[in-house]
CSV table of C-alpha atoms in Angstrom, one decimal:
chain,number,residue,atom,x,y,z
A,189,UNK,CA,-146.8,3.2,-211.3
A,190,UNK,CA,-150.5,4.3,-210.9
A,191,UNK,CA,-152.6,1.4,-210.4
A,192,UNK,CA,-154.5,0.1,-213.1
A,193,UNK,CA,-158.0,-0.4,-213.9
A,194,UNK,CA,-160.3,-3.0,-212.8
A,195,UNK,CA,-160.2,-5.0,-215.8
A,196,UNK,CA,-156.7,-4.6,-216.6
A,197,UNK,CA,-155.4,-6.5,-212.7
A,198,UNK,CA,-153.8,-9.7,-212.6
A,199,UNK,CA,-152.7,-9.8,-209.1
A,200,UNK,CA,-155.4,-11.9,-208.4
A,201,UNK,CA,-155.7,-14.5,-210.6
A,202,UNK,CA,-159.2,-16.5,-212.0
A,203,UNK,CA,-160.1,-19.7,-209.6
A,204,UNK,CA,-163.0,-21.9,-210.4
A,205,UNK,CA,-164.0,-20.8,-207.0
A,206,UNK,CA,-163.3,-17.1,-206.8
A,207,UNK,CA,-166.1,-14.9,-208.5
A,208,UNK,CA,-165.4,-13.2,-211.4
A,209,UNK,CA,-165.1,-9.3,-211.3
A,210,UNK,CA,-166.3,-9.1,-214.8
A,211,UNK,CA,-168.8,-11.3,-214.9
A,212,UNK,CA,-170.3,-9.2,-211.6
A,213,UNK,CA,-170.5,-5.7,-213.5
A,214,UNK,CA,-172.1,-7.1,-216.4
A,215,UNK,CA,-175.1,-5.1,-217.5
A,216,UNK,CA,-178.1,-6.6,-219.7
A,217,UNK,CA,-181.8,-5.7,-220.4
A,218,UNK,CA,-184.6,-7.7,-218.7
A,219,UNK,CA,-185.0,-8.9,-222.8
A,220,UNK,CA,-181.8,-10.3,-223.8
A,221,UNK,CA,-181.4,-12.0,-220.5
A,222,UNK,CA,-184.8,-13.8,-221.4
A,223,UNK,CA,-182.7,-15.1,-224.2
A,224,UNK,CA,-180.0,-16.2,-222.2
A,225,UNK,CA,-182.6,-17.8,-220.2
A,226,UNK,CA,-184.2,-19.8,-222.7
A,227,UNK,CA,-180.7,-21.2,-224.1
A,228,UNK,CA,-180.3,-22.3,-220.3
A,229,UNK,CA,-183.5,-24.1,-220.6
A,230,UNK,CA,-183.2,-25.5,-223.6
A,231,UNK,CA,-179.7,-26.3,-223.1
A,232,UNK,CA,-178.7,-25.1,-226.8
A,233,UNK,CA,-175.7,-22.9,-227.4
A,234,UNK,CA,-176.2,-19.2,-227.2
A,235,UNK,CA,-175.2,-17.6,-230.3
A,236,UNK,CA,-174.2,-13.7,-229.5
A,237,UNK,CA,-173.7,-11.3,-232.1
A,238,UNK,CA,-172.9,-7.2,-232.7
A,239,UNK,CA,-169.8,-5.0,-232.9
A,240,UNK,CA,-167.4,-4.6,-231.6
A,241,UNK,CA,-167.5,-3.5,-227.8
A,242,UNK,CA,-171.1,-4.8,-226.9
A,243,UNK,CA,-170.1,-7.4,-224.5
A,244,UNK,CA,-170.7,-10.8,-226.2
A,245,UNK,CA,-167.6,-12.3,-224.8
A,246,UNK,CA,-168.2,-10.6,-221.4
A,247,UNK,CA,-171.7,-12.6,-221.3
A,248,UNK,CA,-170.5,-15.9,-220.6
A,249,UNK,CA,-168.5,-14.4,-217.8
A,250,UNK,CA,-171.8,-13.0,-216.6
A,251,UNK,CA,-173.5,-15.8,-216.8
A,252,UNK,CA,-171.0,-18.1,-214.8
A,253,UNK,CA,-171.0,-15.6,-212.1
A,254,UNK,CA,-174.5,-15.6,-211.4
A,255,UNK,CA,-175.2,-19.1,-211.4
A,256,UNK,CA,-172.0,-20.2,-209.3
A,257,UNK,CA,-170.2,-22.2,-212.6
A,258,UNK,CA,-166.7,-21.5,-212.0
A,259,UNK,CA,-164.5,-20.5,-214.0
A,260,UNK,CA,-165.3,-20.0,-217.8
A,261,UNK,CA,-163.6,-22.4,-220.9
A,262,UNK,CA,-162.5,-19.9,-223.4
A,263,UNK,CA,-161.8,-21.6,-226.6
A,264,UNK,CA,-160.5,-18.8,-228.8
A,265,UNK,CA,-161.4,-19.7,-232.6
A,266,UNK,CA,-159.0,-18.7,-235.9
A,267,UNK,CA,-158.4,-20.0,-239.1
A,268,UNK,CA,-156.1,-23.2,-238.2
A,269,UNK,CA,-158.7,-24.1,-235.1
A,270,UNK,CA,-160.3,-28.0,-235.1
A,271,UNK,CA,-162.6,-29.4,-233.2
A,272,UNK,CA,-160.2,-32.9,-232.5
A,273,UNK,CA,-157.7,-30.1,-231.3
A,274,UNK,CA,-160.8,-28.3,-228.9
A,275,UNK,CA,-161.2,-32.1,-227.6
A,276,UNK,CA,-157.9,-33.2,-226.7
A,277,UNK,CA,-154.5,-33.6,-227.4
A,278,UNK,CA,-152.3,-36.3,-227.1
A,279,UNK,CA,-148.5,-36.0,-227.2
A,280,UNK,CA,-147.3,-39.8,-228.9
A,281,UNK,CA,-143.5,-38.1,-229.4
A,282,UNK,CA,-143.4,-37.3,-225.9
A,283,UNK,CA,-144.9,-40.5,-224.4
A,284,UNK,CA,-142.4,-42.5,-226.7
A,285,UNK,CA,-139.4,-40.5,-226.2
A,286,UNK,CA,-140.2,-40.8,-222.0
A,287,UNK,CA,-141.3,-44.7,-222.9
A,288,UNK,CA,-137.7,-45.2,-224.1
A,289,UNK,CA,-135.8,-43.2,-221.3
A,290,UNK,CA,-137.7,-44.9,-218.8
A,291,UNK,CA,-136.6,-48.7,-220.2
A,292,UNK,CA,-133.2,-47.1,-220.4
A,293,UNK,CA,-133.4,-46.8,-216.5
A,294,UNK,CA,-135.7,-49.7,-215.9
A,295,UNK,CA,-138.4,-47.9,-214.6
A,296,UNK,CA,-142.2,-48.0,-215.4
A,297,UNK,CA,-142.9,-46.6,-218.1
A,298,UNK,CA,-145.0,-43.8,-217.3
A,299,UNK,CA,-149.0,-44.0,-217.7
A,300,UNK,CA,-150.8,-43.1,-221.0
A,301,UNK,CA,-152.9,-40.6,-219.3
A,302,UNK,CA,-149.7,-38.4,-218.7
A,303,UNK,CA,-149.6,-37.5,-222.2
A,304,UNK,CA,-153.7,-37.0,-222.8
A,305,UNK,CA,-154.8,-33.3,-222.6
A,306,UNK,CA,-158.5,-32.2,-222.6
A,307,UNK,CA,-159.1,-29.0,-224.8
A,308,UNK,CA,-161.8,-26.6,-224.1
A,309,UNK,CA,-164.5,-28.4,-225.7
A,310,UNK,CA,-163.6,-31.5,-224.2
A,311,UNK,CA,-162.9,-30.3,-220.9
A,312,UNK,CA,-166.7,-28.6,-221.1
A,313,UNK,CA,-168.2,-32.3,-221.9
A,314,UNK,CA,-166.5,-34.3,-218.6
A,315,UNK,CA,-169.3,-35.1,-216.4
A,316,UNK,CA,-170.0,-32.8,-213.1
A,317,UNK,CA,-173.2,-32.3,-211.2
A,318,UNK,CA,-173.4,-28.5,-212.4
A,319,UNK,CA,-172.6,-27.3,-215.7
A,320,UNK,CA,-169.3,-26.0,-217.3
A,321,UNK,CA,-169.3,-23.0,-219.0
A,322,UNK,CA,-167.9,-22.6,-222.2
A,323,UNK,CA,-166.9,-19.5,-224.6
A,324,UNK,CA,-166.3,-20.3,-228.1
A,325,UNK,CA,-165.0,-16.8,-229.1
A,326,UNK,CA,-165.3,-15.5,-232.4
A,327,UNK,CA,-166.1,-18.8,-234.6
A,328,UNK,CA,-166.9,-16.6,-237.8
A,329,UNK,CA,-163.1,-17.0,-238.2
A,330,UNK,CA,-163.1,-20.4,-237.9
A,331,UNK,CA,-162.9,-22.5,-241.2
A,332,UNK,CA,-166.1,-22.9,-243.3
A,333,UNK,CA,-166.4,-26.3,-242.4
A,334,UNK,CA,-165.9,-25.9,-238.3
A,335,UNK,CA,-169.4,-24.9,-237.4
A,336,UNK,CA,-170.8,-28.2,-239.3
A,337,UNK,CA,-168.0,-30.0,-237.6
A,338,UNK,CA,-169.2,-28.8,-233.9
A,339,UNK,CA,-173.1,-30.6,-234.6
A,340,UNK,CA,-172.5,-33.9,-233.6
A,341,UNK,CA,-170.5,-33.1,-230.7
A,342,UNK,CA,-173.2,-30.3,-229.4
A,343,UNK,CA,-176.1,-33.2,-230.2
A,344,UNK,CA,-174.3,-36.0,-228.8
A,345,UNK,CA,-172.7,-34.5,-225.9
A,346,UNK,CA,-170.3,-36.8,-225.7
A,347,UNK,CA,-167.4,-37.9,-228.0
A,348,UNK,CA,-164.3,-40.5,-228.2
A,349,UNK,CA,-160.3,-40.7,-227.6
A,350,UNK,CA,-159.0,-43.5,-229.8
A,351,UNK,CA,-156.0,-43.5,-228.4
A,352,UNK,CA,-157.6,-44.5,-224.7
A,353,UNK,CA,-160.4,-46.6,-226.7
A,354,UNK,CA,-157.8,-48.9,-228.1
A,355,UNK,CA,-156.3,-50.1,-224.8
A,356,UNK,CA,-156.9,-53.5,-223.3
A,357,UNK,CA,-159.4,-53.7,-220.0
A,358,UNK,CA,-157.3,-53.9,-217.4
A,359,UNK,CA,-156.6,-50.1,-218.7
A,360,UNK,CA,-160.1,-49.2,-218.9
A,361,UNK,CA,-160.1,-46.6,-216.5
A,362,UNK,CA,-157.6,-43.9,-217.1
A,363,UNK,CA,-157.2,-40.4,-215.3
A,364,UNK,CA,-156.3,-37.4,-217.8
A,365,UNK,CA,-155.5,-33.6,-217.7
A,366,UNK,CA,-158.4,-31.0,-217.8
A,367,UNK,CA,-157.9,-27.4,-219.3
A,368,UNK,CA,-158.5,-26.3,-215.6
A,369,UNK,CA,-155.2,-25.7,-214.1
A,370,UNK,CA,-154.0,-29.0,-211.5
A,371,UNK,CA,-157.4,-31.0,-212.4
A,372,UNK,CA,-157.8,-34.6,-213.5
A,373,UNK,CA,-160.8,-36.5,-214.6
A,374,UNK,CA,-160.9,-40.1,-215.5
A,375,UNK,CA,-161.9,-41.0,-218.7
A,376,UNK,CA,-163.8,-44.5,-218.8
A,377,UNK,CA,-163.0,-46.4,-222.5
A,378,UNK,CA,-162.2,-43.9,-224.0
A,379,UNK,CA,-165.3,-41.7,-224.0
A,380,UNK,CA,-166.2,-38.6,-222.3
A,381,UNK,CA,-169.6,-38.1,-221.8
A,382,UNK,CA,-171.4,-34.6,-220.0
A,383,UNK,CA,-173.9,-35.5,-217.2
A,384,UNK,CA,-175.0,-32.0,-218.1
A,385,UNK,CA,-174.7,-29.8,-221.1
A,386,UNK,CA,-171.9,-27.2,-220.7
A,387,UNK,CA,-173.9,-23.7,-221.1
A,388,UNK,CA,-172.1,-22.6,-224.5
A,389,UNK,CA,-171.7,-19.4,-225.6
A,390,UNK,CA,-170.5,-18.7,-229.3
A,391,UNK,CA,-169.9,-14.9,-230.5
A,392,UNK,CA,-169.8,-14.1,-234.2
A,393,UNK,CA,-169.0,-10.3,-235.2
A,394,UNK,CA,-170.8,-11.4,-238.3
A,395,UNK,CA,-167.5,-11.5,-241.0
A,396,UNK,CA,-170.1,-14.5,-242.7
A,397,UNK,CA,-173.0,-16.4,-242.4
A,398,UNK,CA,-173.3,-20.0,-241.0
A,399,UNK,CA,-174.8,-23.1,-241.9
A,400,UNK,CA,-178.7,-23.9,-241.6
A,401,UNK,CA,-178.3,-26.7,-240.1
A,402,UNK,CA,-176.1,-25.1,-237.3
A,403,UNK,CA,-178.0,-22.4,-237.1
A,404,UNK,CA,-181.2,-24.5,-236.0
A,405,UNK,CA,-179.9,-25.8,-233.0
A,406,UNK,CA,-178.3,-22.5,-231.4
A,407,UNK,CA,-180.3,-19.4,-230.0
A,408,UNK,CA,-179.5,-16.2,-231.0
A,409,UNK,CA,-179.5,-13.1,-229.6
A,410,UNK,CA,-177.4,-9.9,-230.9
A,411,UNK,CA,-176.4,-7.4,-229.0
A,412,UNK,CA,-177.0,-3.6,-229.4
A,413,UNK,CA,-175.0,-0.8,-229.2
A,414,UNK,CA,-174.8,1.0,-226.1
A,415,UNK,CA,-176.9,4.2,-226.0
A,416,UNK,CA,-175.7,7.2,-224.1
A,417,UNK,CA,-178.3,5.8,-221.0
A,418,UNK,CA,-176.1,2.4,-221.2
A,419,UNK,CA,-173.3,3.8,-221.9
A,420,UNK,CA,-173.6,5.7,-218.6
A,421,UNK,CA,-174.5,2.8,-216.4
A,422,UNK,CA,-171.4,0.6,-217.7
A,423,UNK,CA,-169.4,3.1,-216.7
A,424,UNK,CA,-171.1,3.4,-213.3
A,425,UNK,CA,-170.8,-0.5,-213.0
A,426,UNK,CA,-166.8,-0.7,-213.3
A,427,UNK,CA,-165.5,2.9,-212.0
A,428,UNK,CA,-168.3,4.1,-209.5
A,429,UNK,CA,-170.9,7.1,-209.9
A,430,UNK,CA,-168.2,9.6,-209.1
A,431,UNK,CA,-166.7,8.9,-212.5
A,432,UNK,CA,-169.8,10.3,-213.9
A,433,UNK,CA,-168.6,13.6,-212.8
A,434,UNK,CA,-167.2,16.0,-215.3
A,435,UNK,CA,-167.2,13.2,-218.3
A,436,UNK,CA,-169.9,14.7,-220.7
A,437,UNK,CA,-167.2,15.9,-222.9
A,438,UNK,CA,-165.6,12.3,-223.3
A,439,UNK,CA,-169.6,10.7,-223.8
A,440,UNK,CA,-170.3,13.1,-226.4
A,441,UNK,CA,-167.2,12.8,-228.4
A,442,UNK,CA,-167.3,8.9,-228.2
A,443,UNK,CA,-171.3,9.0,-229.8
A,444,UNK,CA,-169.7,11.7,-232.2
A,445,UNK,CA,-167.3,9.3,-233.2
A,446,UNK,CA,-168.5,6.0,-233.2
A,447,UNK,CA,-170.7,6.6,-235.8
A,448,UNK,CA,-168.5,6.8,-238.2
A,449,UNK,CA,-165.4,4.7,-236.4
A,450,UNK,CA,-167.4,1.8,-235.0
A,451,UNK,CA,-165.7,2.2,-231.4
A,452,UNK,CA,-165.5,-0.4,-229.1
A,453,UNK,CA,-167.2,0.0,-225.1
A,454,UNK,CA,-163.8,-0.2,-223.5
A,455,UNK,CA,-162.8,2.6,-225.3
A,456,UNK,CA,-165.1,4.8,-223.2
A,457,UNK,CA,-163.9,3.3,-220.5
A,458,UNK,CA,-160.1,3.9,-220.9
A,459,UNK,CA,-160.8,7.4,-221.5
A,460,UNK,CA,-163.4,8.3,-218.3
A,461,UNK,CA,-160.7,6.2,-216.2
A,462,UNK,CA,-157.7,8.8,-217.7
A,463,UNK,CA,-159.4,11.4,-217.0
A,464,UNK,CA,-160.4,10.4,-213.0
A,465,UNK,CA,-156.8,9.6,-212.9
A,466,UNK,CA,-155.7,12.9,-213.4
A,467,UNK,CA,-154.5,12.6,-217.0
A,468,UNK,CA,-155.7,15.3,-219.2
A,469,UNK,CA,-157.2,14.2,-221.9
A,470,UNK,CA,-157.6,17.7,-223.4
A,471,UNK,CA,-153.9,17.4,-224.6
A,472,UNK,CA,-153.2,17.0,-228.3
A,473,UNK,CA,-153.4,13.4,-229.8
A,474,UNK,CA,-154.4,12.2,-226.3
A,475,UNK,CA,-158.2,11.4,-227.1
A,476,UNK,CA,-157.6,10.5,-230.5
A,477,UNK,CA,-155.4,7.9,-229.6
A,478,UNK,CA,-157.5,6.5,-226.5
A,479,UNK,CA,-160.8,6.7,-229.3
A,480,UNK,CA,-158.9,5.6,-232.4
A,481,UNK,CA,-161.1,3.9,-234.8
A,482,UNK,CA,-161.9,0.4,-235.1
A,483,UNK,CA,-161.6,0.1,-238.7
A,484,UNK,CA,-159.1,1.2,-241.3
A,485,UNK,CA,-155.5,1.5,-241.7
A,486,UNK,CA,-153.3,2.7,-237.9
């Protein structure tokens, strides 16, 4: 087997102290990062829209590598996502079903925290001298009622676990699961509240408009489409300046086509990284199916 592009190896997996390949080759104009910067300051969500292909989940990779934040939170949004499921999760069948095995044997019963799970969102509001980063990807697919649901949470920066709220005080203190891989945090009566506001970054590819009220206390920035000047540089950033050579057929037949097609950033990049490869992309059906179209029936 060939080896595979840059953005499609998992030998090496994502650490909270590795930096993030991505997040290192991310291009953006002087303007738009004043907007990230201002979200930083402000610490509001950043709200990132445009098509298909312009980076907006890519940014909150970028923006975790520069400032030294770790590894991202991805929360990926679709029609069945809640926020009490982005907060945490707690498993009462499996707590009572190891409750009842461990009387069986007379052992301690195991501890309440064993079965308590922090989602994304939660995970994102535990306390920590620097900031977690969180992407909440795609919430335009979200139910209607979600991005209302995610204001108090955003303006509290905190919320509660009933199930750890209810317990008596010699419990008070209890240690629960993370969404980072082999990490614990200990959750004080029931409520987690952030020491510093997670930098949030929501994208919308704009399938409907959100609430006022939501809208108010995020900052927005879209994203444009790549020009041929961009699109040059991105490629640059993730295959080298020799993959600039002999690649003006592929550029002009992705701007031919993406007019019309609305076609994704990557796709441009599969293609240029084909052809360095060796693989001839002049061969029937080969381009068309590397620069299919975004939209429409396959």
């Amino acid at each position: 087997m060939p080896p595979p592009p840059p953005w499609r190896s998992f030998t090496a997996p994502r650490t909270r102290a590795a930096p993030d390949d991505e997040g290192s080759r991310y291009l953006i104009t002087p303007a738009h990062a004043d907007v990230v910067n201002a979200a930083l300051h402000l610490r509001r969500p950043l709200l990132v829209t445009g098509t298909p292909g312009t980076g907006k989940s890519s940014l909150a990779r970028a923006v975790a590598h520069e400032l030294g934040l770790g590894e991202v939170l991805h929360w990926p949004v679709n029609s069945r996502s809640t926020v009490e499921e982005a907060l945490y999760r707690y498993d009462a069948i499996g707590r009572l079903r190891e409750s009842s095995l461990s009387r069986d044997r007379s052992e301690e019963e195991p501890a309440i925290g064993t079965f308590v799970r922090l989602g994304p969102l939660g995970t994102a509001l535990t306390p920590r001298a620097r900031p977690h980063v969180l992407l909440v990807d795609e919430l335009d697919k979200g139910d209607v009622d979600l991005p209302n649901d995610l204001l108090t949470v955003f303006e509290e920066g905190e919320f509660e676990i009933p199930e750890l709220a209810r317990l008596p005080e010699e419990q008070s203190e209890v240690e629960v699961r993370t969404a980072h891989r082999g990490e614990h945090t200990t959750v004080e009566r029931g409520r987690v509240r952030c020491t510093e506001f997670p930098v949030v970054v929501i994208t919308s590819n704009g399938e409907r408009d959100f609430p006022p009220a939501f809208l108010r206390r995020c900052v927005p920035l879209e994203l444009p489409t790549p020009d041929e000047g961009m699109l040059r540089a991105i490629v640059t950033a993730h295959l080298g300046e020799e993959a600039l050579t002999e690649i003006d057929d592929i550029v002009d037949a992705f701007l031919r086509r993406r007019a019309p097609g609305e076609l994704a950033t990557d796709q441009l990049l599969n293609a240029v990284f084909l052809r360095t490869g060796g693989v001839d992309l002049s061969a029937d059906g080969l381009l068309d199916a590397v620069l299919h179209q975004l939209g429409g029936t396959v």
